Coordinates of C-alpha atoms in Angstrom, one line a residue:
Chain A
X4 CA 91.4 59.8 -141.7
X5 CA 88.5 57.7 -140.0
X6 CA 85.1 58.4 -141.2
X7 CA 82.6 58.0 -138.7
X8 CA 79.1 58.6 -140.5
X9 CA 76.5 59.3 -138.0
X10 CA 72.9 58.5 -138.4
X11 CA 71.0 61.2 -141.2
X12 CA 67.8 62.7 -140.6
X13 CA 65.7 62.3 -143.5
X14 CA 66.8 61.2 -147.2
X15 CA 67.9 62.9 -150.0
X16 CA 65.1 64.1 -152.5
X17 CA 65.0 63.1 -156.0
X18 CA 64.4 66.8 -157.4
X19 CA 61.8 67.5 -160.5
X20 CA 60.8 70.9 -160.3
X21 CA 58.6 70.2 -157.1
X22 CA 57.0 73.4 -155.8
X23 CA 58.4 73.1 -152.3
X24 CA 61.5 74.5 -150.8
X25 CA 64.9 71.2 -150.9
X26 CA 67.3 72.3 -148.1
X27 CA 70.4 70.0 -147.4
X28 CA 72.3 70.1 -144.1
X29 CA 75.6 68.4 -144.1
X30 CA 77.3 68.9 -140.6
X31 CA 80.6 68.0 -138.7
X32 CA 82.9 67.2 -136.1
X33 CA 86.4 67.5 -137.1
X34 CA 88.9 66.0 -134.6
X35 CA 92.6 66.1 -134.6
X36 CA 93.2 69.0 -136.4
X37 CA 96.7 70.8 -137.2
X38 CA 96.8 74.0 -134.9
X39 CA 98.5 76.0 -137.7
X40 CA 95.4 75.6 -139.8
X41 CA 92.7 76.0 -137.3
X42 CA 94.0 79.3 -136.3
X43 CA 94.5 80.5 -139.6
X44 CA 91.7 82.8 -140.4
X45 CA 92.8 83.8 -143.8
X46 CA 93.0 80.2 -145.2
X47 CA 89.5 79.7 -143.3
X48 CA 87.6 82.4 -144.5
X49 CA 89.0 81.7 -148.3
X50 CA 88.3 78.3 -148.2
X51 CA 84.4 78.9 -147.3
X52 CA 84.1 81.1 -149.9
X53 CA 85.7 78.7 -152.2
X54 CA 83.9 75.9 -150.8
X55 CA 80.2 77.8 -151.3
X56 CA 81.6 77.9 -154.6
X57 CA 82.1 74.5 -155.5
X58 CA 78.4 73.7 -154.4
X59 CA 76.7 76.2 -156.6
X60 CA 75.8 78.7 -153.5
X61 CA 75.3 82.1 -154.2
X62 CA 77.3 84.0 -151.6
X63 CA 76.0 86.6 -150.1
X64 CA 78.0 88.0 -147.4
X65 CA 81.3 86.0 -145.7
X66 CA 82.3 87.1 -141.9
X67 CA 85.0 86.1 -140.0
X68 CA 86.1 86.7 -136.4
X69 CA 88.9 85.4 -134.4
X70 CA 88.1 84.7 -130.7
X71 CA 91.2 84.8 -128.2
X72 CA 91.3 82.5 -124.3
X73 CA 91.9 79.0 -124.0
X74 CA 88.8 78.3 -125.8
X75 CA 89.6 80.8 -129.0
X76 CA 89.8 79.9 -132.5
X77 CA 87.8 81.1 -135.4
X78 CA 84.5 81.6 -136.9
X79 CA 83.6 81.8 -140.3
X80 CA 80.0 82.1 -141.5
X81 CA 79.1 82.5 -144.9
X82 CA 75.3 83.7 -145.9
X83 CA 74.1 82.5 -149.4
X84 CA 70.8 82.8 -150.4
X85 CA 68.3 81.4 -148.0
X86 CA 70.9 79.1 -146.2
X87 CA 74.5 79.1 -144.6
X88 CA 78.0 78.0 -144.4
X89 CA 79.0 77.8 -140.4
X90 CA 82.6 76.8 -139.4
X91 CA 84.0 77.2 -136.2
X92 CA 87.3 76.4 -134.4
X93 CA 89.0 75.5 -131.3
X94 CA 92.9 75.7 -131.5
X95 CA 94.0 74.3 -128.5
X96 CA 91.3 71.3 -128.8
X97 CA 92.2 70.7 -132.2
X98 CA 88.6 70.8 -133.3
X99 CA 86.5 71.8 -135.6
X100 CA 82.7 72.0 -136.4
X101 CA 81.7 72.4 -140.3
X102 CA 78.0 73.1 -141.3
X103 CA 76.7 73.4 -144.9
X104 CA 73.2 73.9 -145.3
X105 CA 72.4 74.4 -149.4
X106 CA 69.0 75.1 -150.5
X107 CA 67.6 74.9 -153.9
X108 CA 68.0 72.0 -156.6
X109 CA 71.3 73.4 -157.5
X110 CA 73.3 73.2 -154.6
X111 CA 75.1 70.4 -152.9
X112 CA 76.9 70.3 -149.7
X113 CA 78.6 67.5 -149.9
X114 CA 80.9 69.1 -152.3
X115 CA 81.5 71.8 -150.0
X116 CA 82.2 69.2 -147.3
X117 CA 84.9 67.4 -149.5
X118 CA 86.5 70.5 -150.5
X119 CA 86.9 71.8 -146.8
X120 CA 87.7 68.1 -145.2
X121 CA 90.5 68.3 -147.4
X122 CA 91.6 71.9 -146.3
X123 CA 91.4 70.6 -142.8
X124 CA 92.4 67.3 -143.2
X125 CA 90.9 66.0 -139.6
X126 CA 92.6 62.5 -138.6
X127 CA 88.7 61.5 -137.5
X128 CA 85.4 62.9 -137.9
X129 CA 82.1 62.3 -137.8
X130 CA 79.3 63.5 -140.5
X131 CA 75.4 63.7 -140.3
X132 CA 73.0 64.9 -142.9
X133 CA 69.7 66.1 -142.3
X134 CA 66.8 67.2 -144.4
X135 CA 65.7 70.7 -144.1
X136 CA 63.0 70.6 -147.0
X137 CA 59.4 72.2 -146.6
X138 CA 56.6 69.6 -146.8
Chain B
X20 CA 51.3 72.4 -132.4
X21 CA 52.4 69.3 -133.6
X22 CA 55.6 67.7 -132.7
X23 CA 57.6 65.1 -134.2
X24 CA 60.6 65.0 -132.8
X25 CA 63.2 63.5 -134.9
X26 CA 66.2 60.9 -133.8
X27 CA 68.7 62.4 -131.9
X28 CA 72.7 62.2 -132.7
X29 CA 74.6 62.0 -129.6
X30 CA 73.3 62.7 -126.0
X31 CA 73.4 65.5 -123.7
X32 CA 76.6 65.0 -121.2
X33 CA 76.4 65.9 -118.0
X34 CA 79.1 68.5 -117.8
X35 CA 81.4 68.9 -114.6
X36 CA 84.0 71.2 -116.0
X37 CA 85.6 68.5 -118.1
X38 CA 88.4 69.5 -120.4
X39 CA 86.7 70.1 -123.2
X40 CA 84.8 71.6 -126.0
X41 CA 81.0 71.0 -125.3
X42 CA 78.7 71.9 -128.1
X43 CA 74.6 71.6 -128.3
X44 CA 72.7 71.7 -132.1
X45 CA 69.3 72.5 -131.7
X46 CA 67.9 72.2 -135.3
X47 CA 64.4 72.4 -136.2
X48 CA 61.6 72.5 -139.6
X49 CA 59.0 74.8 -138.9
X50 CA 55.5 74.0 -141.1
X51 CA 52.8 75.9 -141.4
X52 CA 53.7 79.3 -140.2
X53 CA 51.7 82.3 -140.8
X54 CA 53.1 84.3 -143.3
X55 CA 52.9 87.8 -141.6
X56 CA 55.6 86.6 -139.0
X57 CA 58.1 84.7 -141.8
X58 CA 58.0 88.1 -143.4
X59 CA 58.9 90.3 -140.3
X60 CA 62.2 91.0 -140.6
X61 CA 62.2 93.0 -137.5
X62 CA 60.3 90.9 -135.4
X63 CA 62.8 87.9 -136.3
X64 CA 66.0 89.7 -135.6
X65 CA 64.8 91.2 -132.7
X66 CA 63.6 87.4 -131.4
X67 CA 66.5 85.7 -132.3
X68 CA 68.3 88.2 -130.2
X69 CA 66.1 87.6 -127.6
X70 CA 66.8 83.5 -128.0
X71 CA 70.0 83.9 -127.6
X72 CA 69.9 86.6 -124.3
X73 CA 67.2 83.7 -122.7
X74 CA 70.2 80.7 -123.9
X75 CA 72.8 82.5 -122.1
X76 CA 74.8 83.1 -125.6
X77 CA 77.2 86.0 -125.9
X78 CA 75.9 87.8 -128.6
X79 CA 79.3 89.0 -131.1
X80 CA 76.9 90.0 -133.9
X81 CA 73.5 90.0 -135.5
X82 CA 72.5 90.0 -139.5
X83 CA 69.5 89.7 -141.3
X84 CA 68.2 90.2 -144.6
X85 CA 65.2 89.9 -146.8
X86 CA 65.1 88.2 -149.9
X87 CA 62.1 88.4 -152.9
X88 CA 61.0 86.4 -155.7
X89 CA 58.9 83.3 -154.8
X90 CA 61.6 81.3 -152.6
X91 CA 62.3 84.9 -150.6
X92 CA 61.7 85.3 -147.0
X93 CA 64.2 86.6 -144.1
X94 CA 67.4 85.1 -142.9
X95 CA 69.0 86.2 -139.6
X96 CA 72.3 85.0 -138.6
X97 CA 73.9 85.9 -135.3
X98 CA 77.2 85.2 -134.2
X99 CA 77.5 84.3 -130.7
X100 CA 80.9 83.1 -129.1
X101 CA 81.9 80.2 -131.0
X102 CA 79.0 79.2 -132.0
X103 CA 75.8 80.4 -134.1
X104 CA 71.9 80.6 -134.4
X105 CA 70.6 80.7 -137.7
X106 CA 66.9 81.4 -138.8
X107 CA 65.9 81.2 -142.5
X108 CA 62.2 81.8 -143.8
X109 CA 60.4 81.2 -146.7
X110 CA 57.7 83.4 -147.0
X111 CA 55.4 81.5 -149.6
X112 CA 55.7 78.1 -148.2
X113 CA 54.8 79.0 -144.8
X114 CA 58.2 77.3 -144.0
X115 CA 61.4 78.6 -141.9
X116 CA 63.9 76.5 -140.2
X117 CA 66.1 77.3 -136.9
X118 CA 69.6 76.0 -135.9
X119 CA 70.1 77.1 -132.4
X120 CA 74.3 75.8 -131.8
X121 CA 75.6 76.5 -128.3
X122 CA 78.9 76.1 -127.2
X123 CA 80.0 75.4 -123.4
X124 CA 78.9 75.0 -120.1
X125 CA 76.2 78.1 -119.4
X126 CA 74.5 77.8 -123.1
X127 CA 71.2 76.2 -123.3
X128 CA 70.1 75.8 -126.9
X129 CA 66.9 74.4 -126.1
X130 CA 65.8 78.1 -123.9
X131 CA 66.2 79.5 -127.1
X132 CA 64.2 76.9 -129.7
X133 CA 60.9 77.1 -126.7
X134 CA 61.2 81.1 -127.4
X135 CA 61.6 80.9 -131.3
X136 CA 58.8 78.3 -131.2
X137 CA 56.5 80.6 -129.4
X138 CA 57.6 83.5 -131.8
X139 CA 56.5 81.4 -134.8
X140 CA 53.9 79.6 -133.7
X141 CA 54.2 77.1 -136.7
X142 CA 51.3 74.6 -136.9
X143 CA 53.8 71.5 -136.8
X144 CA 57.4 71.2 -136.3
X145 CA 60.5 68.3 -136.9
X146 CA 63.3 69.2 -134.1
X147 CA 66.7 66.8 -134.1
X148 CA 69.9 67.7 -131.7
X149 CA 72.9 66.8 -132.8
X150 CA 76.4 66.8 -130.1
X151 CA 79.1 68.9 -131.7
X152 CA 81.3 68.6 -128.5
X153 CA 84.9 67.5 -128.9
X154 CA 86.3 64.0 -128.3

């Protein structure tokens, strides 16, 4: 697998009980992707929920959807409190975007990211961060 | 209205019906809004149906919700073709932030950030873009 880490936006907070809202937005491109595993909306829509698990989300509602055409694939988006899970698919591309966006002192993306890199075990991919905290 | 628009990951492509998936992230902080509009639930699902109407998105579903305590505010999801545009506010910081994600030739994330701007009229803004388009 071939990590290409993109630029971040923004840094990651040292977190003391500021009175400000912390978001953290992990997201990325997936390349290369088995075709079984992108089109599997089952194994998908599990593996957000398991995934908002591991990084301390509080889930709120999961959706799924499976889109047909030569473009088709799968959505998942998960809502936790006051932020999101996003994935989406492309079977016949092999692809795959993954956005976790945690908010709160207590989450962290990046375990999400781990645990779903290694459900879809891209051969490349490419990660960004961004910082989604209030002033 | 104060802008600082943050760096960029990837570039817009010039798309000529290439072979492939082409995805825009439109992702923004909003500071300083009034607190009147982050609390509109209404108003917020109804614009970010609107957004995605004016970015040429075919809408698949819309949700929103309302959360209390002091981190609460509205989060509206919808789920356009393969893609997403997610709003989350927070009603006490004066704080929401938008990811506008497009996907293909017709979408035009940034139709859709101008509206939600005007919507929210938040007294300064970060915005970064980020490619999600396949290799």
């Amino acid at each position: 697998m071939t990590e290409v880490r993109i630029e971040g936006v923004g840094t990651m907070n040292e977190e003391s009980g500021e009175d400000r809202v912390v978001g953290r937005h992990v997201y990325a491109n997936l390349y290369d992707v088995d075709r079984e595993t992108l089109a599997n909306e089952e194994l998908l829509r599990n593996s957000v929920i398991k995934a908002a698990e591991l990084a301390n989300m509080t889930l709120v509602e999961i959706k799924s959807w499976t889109f047909g055409g030569k473009k088709g694939g799968v959505s998942v988006i998960a809502i936790v409190e006051e932020s999101h899970i996003a994935l989406h698919t492309w079977v016949e591309y092999n692809y795959a975007t993954v956005d976790i966006y945690t908010c709160g002192d207590k989450g962290d993306p990046w375990k999400a990211f781990d645990y779903l890199l290694n459900v879809l075990k891209p051969r490349k991919y490419k990660v960004g961060y961004a910082d989604r905290s209030s002033l």
